[in-house]
Amino acid sequence: MILFSTIKETRSWLDQVRSDGKTIGFVPTMGALHEGHLNLVRRAKQENDICVGSVFVNPTQFNNKEDLEKYPRNLARDAGMLEENGCDLLFAPEVEEMYPDGGKNLLQLDFGPLGEVMEGKFRPGHFKGVATVVHKLFSITRPSQAYFGKKDYQQLAIIREMVRQMNLPVKIVPCETIREADGLAMSSRNQRLNPHERTLAPLIFQVLNSIRENQHKKPLTELISNGVATIEAHPGFSVEYLEAGHRDTLQPIDSLNFSNDGVLFIAAHLGKVRLIDNLELFS
Ligand code: AMP
């Protein structure tokens, strides 16, 4: 695996790959890699000639300074894991390489209602930062296909919308959420849970499953308020949102008949860590 930190080297290496007629599968990440990321990498390698990964903790998508500062970073470990899983090129730039003007006066994309609910509502500016960096990374790597996890369901919807609106020549490939044995969705932020919090964390996925199982037995509003109460019965565990949204528009669904295209979404704070998860009701 080759490692580049500059846009110039990455572009010229990939120009050669393309002129050899090879396809490129791309996996953007913020590092602190786990099986969720590696699953994307293996799939990208299987479905393309060349797999490109990126590791970049993107400051413009953080609206919480402490979250940005505490975000786990270990490039040497990440590089080893990427190489073992078939990645051919790792692009790992410094902040100055990606934002030479210090991130000022960036072009900003607006996603309308798609970007106003859930993560968009509770993390203002987050998706603008995500769209900016993913657009830059697509323009640097020019992949045939790019791989994203359903763990970040709204992010996936935003990226798809960006690709559609800007006619970007890349196919977005959604991949299933990878979980720990107890159901907790893998996340780089899980490392920051203390042992007690780690035992509590799977509750959010249990609550989503219980709502799904009971969806035809009780009103959704009741299931949701019971779910919130179950989680918040534990000190230090608080729900930011728990709602059902449409699989494509992500707009709230409140009727009982939502199982054809509904997805449950949750964000919760556990100690100092913010966890998100989701569960499709139609699969
Ligand atoms: P991140 O490094 O958290 O920005 O994530 C990089 C990519 O990995 C995104 O497409 C995420 O959706 C995906 N990802 C993160 N965690 C998981 C997981 N547990 N299962 C599947 N994909 C994941």
PDB file of C-alpha atoms and ligand atoms in Angstrom, residues 27-31 33-37 39-40 61 71 147-152 155 175-179 185-189, ligand 1:
ATOM      1  CA  VAL A  27     -13.648   4.564   1.158  1.00  0.00           C
ATOM      2  CA  PRO A  28     -13.489   7.908   2.989  1.00  0.00           C
ATOM      3  CA  THR A  29     -12.957   7.672   6.772  1.00  0.00           C
ATOM      4  CA  MET A  30     -11.879   9.710   9.763  1.00  0.00           C
ATOM      5  CA  GLY A  31      -9.590   6.925  10.973  1.00  0.00           C
ATOM      6  CA  LEU A  33     -10.610   2.165  12.099  1.00  0.00           C
ATOM      7  CA  HIS A  34     -12.712  -0.804  13.109  1.00  0.00           C
ATOM      8  CA  GLU A  35     -14.464  -3.701  11.406  1.00  0.00           C
ATOM      9  CA  GLY A  36     -17.206  -1.353  10.105  1.00  0.00           C
ATOM     10  CA  HIS A  37     -14.638   0.546   8.046  1.00  0.00           C
ATOM     11  CA  ASN A  39     -15.815  -4.179   5.679  1.00  0.00           C
ATOM     12  CA  LEU A  40     -16.160  -1.196   3.306  1.00  0.00           C
ATOM     13  CA  GLN A  61     -17.954  18.837  10.141  1.00  0.00           C
ATOM     14  CA  TYR A  71     -11.426  12.256  18.290  1.00  0.00           C
ATOM     15  CA  TYR A 147     -18.587   3.037  -0.187  1.00  0.00           C
ATOM     16  CA  PHE A 148     -20.569   4.400   2.764  1.00  0.00           C
ATOM     17  CA  GLY A 149     -22.043   2.728   5.854  1.00  0.00           C
ATOM     18  CA  LYS A 150     -25.739   2.755   6.684  1.00  0.00           C
ATOM     19  CA  LYS A 151     -24.642   3.425  10.266  1.00  0.00           C
ATOM     20  CA  ASP A 152     -24.635   7.082   9.134  1.00  0.00           C
ATOM     21  CA  GLN A 155     -25.024  11.129   5.747  1.00  0.00           C
ATOM     22  CA  CYS A 175     -23.147  -1.012   3.121  1.00  0.00           C
ATOM     23  CA  GLU A 176     -24.809  -2.619   6.140  1.00  0.00           C
ATOM     24  CA  THR A 177     -24.010  -1.487   9.682  1.00  0.00           C
ATOM     25  CA  ILE A 178     -21.449  -3.717  11.385  1.00  0.00           C
ATOM     26  CA  ARG A 179     -22.177  -4.409  15.058  1.00  0.00           C
ATOM     27  CA  ALA A 185     -23.035  -0.405  16.227  1.00  0.00           C
ATOM     28  CA  MET A 186     -19.266  -0.147  15.827  1.00  0.00           C
ATOM     29  CA  SER A 187     -18.016   3.414  16.071  1.00  0.00           C
ATOM     30  CA  SER A 188     -14.678   5.084  16.645  1.00  0.00           C
ATOM     31  CA  ARG A 189     -16.328   6.976  19.496  1.00  0.00           C
TER      32      ARG A 189
HETATM   33  P1  AMP B   1     -16.199   7.643   9.932  1.00  0.00           P
HETATM   34  O1  AMP B   1     -14.756   7.281   9.994  1.00  0.00           O
HETATM   35  O2  AMP B   1     -16.927   7.460  11.208  1.00  0.00           O
HETATM   36  O3  AMP B   1     -16.429   8.986   9.287  1.00  0.00           O
HETATM   37  O4  AMP B   1     -16.874   6.591   8.946  1.00  0.00           O
HETATM   38  C1  AMP B   1     -16.359   6.339   7.661  1.00  0.00           C
HETATM   39  C2  AMP B   1     -17.308   5.431   6.926  1.00  0.00           C
HETATM   40  O5  AMP B   1     -17.444   4.208   7.653  1.00  0.00           O
HETATM   41  C3  AMP B   1     -18.728   6.015   6.791  1.00  0.00           C
HETATM   42  O6  AMP B   1     -19.255   5.671   5.523  1.00  0.00           O
HETATM   43  C4  AMP B   1     -19.466   5.329   7.896  1.00  0.00           C
HETATM   44  O7  AMP B   1     -20.851   5.228   7.676  1.00  0.00           O
HETATM   45  C5  AMP B   1     -18.815   3.948   7.877  1.00  0.00           C
HETATM   46  N1  AMP B   1     -19.008   3.262   9.143  1.00  0.00           N
HETATM   47  C6  AMP B   1     -18.652   3.695  10.385  1.00  0.00           C
HETATM   48  N2  AMP B   1     -19.053   2.800  11.321  1.00  0.00           N
HETATM   49  C7  AMP B   1     -19.678   1.792  10.645  1.00  0.00           C
HETATM   50  C8  AMP B   1     -20.323   0.580  11.040  1.00  0.00           C
HETATM   51  N3  AMP B   1     -20.418   0.222  12.326  1.00  0.00           N
HETATM   52  N4  AMP B   1     -20.860  -0.198  10.087  1.00  0.00           N
HETATM   53  C9  AMP B   1     -20.787   0.157   8.779  1.00  0.00           C
HETATM   54  N5  AMP B   1     -20.205   1.286   8.339  1.00  0.00           N
HETATM   55  C10 AMP B   1     -19.650   2.088   9.257  1.00  0.00           C
END
